[in-house]
PDB file of C-alpha atoms and ligand atoms in Angstrom:
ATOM      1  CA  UNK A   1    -125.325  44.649  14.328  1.00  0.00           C
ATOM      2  CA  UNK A   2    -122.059  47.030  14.028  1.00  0.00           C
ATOM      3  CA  UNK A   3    -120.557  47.455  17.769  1.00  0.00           C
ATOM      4  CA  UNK A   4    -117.280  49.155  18.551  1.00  0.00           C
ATOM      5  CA  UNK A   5    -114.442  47.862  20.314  1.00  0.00           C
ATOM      6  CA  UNK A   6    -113.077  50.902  22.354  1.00  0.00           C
ATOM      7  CA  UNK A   7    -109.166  49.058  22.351  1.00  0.00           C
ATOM      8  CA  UNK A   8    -106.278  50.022  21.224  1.00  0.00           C
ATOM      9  CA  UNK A   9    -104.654  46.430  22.494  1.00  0.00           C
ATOM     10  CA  UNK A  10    -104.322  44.314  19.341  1.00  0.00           C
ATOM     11  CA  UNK A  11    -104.113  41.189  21.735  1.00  0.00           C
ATOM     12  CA  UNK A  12    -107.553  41.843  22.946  1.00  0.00           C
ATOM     13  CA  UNK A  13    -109.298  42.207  19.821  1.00  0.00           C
ATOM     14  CA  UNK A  14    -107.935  39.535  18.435  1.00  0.00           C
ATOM     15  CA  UNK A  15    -109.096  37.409  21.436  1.00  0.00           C
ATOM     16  CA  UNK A  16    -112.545  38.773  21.656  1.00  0.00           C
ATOM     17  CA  UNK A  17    -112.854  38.658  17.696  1.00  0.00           C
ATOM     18  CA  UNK A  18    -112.657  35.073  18.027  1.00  0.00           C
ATOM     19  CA  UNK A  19    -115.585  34.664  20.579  1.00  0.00           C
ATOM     20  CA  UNK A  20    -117.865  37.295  19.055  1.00  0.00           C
ATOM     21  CA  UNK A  21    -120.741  35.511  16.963  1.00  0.00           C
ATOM     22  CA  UNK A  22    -120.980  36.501  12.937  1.00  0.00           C
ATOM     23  CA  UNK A  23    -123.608  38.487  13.609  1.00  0.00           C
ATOM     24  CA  UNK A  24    -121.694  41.182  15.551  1.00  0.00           C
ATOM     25  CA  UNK A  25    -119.451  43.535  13.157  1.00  0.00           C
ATOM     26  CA  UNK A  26    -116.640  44.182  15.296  1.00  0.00           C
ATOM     27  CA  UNK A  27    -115.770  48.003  14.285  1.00  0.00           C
ATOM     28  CA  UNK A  28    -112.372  49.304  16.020  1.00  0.00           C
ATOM     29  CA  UNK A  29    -111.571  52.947  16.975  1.00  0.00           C
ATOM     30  CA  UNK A  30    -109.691  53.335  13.708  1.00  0.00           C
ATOM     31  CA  UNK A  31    -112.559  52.500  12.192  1.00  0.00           C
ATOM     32  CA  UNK A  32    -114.370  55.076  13.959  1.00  0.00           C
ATOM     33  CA  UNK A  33    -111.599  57.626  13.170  1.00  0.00           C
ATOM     34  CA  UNK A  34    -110.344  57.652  16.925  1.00  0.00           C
ATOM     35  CA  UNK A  35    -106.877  57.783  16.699  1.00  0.00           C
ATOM     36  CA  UNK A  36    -105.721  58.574  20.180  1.00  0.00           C
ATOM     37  CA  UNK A  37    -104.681  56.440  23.086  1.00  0.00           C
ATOM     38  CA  UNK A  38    -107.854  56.550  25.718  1.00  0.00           C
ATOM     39  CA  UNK A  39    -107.493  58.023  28.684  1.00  0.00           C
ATOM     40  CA  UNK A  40    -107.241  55.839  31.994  1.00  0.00           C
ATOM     41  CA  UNK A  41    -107.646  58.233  34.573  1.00  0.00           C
ATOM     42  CA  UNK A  42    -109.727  55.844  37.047  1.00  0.00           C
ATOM     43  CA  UNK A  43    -108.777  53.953  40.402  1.00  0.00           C
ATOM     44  CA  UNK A  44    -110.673  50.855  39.601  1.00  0.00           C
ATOM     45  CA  UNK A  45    -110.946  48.930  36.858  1.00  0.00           C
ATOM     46  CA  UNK A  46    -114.679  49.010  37.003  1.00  0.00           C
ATOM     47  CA  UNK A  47    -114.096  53.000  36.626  1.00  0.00           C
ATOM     48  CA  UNK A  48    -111.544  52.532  33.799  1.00  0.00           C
ATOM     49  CA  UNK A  49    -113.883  50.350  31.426  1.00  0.00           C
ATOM     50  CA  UNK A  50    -117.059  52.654  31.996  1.00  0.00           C
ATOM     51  CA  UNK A  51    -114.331  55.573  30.721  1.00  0.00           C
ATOM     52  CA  UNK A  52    -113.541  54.429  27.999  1.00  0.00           C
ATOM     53  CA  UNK A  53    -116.820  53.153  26.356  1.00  0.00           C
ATOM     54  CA  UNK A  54    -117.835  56.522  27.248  1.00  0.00           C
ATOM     55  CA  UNK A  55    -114.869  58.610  25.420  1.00  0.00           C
ATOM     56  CA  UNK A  56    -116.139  56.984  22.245  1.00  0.00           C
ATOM     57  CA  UNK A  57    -120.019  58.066  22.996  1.00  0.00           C
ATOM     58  CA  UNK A  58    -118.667  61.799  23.811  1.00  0.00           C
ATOM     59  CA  UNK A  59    -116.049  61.516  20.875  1.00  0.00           C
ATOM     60  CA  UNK A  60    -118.742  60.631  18.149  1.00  0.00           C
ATOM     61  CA  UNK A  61    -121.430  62.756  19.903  1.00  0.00           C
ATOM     62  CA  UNK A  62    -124.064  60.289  19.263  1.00  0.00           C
ATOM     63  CA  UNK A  63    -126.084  58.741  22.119  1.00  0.00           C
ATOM     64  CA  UNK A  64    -127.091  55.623  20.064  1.00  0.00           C
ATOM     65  CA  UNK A  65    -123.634  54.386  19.032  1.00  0.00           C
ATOM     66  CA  UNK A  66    -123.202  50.912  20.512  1.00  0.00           C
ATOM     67  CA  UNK A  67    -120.181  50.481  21.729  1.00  0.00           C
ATOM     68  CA  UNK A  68    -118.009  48.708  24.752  1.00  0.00           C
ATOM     69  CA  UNK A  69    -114.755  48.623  26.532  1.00  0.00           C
ATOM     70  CA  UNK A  70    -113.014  45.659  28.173  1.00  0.00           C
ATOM     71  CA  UNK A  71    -110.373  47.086  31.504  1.00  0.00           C
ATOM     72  CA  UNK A  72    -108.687  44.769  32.799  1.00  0.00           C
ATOM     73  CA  UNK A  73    -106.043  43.946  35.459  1.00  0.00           C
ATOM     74  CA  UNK A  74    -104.127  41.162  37.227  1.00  0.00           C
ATOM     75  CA  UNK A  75    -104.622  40.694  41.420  1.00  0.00           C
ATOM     76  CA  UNK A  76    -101.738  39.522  43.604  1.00  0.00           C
ATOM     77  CA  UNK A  77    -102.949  38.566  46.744  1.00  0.00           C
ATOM     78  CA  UNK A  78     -99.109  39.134  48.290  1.00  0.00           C
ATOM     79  CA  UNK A  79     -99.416  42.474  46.861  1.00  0.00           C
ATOM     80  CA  UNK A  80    -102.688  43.805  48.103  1.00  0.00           C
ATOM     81  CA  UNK A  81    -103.729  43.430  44.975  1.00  0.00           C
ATOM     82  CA  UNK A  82    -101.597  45.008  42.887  1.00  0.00           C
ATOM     83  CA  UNK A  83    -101.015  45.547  39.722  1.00  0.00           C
ATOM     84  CA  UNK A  84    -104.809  45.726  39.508  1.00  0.00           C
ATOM     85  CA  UNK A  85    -105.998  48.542  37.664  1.00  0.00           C
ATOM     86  CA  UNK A  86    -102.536  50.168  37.140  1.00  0.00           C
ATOM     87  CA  UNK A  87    -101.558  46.728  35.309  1.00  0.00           C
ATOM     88  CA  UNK A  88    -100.681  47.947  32.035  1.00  0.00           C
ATOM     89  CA  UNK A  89     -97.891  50.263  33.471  1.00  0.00           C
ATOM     90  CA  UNK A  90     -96.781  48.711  36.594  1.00  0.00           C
ATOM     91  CA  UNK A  91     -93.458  49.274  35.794  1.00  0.00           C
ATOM     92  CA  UNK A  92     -93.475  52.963  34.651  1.00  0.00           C
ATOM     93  CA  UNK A  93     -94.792  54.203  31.253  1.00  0.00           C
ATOM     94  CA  UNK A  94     -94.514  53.679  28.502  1.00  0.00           C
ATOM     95  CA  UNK A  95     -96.178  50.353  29.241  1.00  0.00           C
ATOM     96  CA  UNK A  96     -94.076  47.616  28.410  1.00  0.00           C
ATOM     97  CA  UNK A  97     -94.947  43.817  28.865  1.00  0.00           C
ATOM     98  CA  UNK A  98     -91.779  42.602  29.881  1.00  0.00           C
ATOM     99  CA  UNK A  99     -90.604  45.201  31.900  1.00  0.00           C
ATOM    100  CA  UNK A 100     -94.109  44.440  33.940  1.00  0.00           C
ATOM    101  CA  UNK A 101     -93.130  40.996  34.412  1.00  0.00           C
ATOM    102  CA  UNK A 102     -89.974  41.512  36.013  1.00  0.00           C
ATOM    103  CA  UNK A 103     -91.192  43.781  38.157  1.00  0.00           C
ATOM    104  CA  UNK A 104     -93.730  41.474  39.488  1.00  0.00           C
ATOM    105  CA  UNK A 105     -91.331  38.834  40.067  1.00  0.00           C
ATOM    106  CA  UNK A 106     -89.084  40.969  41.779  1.00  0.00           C
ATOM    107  CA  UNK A 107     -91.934  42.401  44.016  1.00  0.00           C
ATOM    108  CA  UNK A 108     -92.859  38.634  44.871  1.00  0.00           C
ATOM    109  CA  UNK A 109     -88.819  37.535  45.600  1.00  0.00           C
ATOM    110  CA  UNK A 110     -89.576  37.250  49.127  1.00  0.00           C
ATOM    111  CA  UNK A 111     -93.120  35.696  49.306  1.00  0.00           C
ATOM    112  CA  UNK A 112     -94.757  32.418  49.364  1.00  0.00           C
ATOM    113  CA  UNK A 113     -98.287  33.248  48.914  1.00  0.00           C
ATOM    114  CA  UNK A 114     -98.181  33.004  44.779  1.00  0.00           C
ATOM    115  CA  UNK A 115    -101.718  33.501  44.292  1.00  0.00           C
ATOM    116  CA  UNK A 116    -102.927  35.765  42.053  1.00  0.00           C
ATOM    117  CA  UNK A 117    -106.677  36.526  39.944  1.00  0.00           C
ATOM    118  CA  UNK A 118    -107.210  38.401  36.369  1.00  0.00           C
ATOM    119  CA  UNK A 119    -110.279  40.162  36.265  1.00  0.00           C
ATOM    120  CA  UNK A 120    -111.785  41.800  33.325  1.00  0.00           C
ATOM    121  CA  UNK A 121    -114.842  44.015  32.990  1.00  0.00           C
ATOM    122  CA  UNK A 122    -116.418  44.987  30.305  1.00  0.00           C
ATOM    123  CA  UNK A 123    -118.748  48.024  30.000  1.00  0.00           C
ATOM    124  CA  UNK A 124    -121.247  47.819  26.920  1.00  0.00           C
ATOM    125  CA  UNK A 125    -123.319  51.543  26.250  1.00  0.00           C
ATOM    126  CA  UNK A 126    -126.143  50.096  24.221  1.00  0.00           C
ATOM    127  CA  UNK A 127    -128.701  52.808  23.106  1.00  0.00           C
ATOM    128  CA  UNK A 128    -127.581  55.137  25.824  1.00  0.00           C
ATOM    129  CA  UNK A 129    -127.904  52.083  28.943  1.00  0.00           C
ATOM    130  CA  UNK A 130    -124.801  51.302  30.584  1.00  0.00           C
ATOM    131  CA  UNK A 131    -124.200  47.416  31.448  1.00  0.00           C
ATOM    132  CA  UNK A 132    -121.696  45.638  32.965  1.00  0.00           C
ATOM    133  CA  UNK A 133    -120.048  42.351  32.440  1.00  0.00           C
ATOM    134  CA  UNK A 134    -117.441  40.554  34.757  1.00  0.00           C
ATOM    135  CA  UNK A 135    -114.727  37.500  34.402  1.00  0.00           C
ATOM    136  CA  UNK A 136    -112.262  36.262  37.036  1.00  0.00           C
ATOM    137  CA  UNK A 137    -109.566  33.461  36.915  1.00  0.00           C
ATOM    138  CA  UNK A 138    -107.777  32.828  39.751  1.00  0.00           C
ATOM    139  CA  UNK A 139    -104.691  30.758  39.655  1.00  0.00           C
ATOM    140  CA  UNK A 140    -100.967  31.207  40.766  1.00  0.00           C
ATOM    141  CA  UNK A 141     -97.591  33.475  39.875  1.00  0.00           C
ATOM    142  CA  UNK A 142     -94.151  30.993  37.841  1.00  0.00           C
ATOM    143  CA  UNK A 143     -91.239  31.799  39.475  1.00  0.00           C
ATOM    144  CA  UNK A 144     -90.196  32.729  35.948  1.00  0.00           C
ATOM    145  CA  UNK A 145     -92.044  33.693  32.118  1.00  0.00           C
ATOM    146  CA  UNK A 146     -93.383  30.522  30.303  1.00  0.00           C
ATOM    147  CA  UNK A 147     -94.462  30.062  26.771  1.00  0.00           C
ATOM    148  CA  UNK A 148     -94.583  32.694  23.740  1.00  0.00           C
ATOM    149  CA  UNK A 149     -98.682  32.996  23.425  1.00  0.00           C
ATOM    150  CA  UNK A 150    -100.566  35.658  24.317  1.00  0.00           C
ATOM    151  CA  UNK A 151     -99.567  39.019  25.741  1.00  0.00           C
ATOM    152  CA  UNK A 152     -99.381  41.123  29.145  1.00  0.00           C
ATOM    153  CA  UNK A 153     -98.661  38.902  32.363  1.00  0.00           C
ATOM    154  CA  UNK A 154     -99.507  35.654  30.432  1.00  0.00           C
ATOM    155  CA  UNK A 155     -95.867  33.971  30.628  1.00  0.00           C
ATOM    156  CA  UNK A 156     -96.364  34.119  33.974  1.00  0.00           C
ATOM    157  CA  UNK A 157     -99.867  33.392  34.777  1.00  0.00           C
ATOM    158  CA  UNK A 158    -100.788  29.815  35.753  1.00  0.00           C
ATOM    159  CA  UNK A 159    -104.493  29.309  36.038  1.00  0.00           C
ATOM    160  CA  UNK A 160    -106.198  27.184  38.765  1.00  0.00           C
ATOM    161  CA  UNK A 161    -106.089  23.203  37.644  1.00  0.00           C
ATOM    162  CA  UNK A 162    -103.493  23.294  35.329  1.00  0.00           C
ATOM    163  CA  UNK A 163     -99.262  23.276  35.514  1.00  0.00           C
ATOM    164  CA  UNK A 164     -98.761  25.674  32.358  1.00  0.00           C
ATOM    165  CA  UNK A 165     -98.796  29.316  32.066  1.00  0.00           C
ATOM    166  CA  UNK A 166    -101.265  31.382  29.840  1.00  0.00           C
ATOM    167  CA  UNK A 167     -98.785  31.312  27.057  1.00  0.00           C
ATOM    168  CA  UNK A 168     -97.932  27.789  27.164  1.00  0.00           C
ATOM    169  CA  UNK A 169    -101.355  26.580  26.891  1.00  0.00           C
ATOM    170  CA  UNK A 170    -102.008  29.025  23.809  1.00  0.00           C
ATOM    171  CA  UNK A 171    -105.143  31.257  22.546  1.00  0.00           C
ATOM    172  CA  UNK A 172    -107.523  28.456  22.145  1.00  0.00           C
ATOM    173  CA  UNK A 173    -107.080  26.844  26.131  1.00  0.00           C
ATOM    174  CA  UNK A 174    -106.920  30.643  27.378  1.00  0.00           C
ATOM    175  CA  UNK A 175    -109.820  32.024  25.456  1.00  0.00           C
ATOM    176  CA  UNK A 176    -111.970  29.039  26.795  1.00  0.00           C
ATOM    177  CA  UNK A 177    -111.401  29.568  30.343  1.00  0.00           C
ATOM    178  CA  UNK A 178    -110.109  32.960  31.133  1.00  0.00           C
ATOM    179  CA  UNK A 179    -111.329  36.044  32.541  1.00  0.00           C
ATOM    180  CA  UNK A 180    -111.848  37.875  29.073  1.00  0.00           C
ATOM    181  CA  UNK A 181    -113.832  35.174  27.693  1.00  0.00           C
ATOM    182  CA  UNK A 182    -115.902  34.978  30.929  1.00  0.00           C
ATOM    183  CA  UNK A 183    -116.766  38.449  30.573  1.00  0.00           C
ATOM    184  CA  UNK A 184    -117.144  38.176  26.662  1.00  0.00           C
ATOM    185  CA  UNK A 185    -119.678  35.344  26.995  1.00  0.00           C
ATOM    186  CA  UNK A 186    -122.288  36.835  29.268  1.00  0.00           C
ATOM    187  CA  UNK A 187    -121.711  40.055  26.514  1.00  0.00           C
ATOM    188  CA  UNK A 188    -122.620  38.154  23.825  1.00  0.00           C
ATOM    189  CA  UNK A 189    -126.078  36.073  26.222  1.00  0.00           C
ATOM    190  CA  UNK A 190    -127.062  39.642  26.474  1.00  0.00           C
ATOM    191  CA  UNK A 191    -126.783  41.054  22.932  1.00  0.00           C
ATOM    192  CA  UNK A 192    -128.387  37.591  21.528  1.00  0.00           C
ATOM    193  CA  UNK A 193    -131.333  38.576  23.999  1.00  0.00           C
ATOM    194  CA  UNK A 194    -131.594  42.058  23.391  1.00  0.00           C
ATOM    195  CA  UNK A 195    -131.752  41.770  19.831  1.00  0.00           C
ATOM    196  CA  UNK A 196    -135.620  41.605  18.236  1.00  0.00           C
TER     197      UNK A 196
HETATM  198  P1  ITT B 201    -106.986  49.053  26.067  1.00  0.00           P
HETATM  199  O1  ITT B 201    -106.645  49.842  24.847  1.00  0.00           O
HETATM  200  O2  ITT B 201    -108.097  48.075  25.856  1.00  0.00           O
HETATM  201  O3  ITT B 201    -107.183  49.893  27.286  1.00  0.00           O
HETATM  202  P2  ITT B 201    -104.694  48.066  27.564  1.00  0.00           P
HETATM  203  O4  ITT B 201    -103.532  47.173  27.212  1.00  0.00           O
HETATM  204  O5  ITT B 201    -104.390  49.446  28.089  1.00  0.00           O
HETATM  205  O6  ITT B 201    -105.683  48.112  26.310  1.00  0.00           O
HETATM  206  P3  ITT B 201    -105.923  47.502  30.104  1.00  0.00           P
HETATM  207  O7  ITT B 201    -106.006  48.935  30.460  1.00  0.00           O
HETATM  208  O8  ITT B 201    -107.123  46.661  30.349  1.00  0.00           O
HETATM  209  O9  ITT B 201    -105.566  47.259  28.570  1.00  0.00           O
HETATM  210  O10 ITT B 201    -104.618  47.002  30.812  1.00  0.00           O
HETATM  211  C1  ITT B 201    -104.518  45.796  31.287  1.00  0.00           C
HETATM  212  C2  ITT B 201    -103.094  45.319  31.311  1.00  0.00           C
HETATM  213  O11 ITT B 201    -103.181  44.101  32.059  1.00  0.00           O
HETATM  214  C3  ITT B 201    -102.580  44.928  29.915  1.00  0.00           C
HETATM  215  O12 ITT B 201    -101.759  45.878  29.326  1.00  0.00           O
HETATM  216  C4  ITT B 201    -101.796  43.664  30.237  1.00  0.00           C
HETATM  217  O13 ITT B 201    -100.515  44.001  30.692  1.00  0.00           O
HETATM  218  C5  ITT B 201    -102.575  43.063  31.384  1.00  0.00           C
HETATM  219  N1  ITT B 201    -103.584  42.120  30.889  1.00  0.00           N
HETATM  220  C6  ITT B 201    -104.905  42.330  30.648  1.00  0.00           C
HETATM  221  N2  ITT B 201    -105.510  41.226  30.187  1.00  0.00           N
HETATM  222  C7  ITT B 201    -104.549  40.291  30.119  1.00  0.00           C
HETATM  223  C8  ITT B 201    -104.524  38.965  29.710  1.00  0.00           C
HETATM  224  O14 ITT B 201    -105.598  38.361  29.228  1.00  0.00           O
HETATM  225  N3  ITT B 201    -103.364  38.297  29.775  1.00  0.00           N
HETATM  226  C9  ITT B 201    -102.258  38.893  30.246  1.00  0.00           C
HETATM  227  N4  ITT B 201    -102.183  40.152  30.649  1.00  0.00           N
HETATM  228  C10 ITT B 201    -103.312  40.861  30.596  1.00  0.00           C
END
């Protein structure tokens, strides 16, 4: 089946490409002829992924296009949970990876409590149903970026059980255990089910 990828984040789609079964024809807004940066007016991340799944349904003005968005965020419990859903431009726009991580280690200068959760949810629109799908990791803040993999807050993400970062342990540790591929999983049980 075709099934679009409402992302613009070539991170993402590379990591949920890899988990996606050959069956599934991964088709990206490009491909679609969506050119434009979606919209991310919401206050939750919940909010944010229904938005965009649905920009593509009213953009293509066709009920019955399959398509689904994956929002996002990273929860410091120091911070009462922020980033969270403004995670992508925590420190101002435009959004900028590195300028995120500083801020966040800079917000966290003072505090003990390091721990911290990604969550991701994904929204699929399948023949005009809306379905969610969530992931969680929780693990712990570095005091400082770690490793080249990955993207976003991964240099400084340590997940529960282990002593490396996201982007020290690489794509094929993070995309076995991490909040994405939580999500992406119980995406995929339901398509496999759904499917005659
Ligand atoms: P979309 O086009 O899919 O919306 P985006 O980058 O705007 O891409 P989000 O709105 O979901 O994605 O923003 C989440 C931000 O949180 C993202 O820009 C990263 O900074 C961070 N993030 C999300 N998932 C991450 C991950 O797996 N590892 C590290 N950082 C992540």
């Amino acid at each position: 089946m075709n099934l679009i990828f409402a992302s613009s984040n070539k991170n993402k789609i590379k990591e949920i490409s890899a988990l996606m079964p050959s069956n599934i024809v991964l088709q990206g807004l490009q491909d679609v002829g969506i050119t434009q940066e979606i919209p991310e007016p919401g206050t939750t991340i919940k909010e944010n992924s229904f938005l965009k799944a649905n920009f593509v349904i009213d953009f293509l003005k066709n009920k019955n296009t399959s398509v689904f968005a994956d929002d996002s965020g990273l929860e410091v419990e120091a911070l009462n949970n922020a980033p969270g859903v403004y995670s992508a431009r925590y420190a101002g726009t435009p959004k900028n990876d590195d300028a995120n991580n500083k801020k966040l280690l800079q917000e966290l200068n003072t505090k003990t409590n390091r721990k911290a959760k990604f969550v991701t949810i994904i929204t699929l629109i399948l023949n005009g149903q809306v379905h969610y799908f969530e992931g969680e990791i929780k693990g712990t803040i570095a005091f400082e970026p770690r490793g080249n993999t990955g993207f976003g807050y991964d240099p400084l993400f340590i997940p529960q059980g282990y002593r490396s970062t996201f982007a020290e342990l690489g794509a094929e540790v993070k995309n076995s255990i991490s909040h994405r591929a939580i999500a992406v999983k119980k995406l995929v049980e339901y398509l496999k089910n759904s499917q005659p």
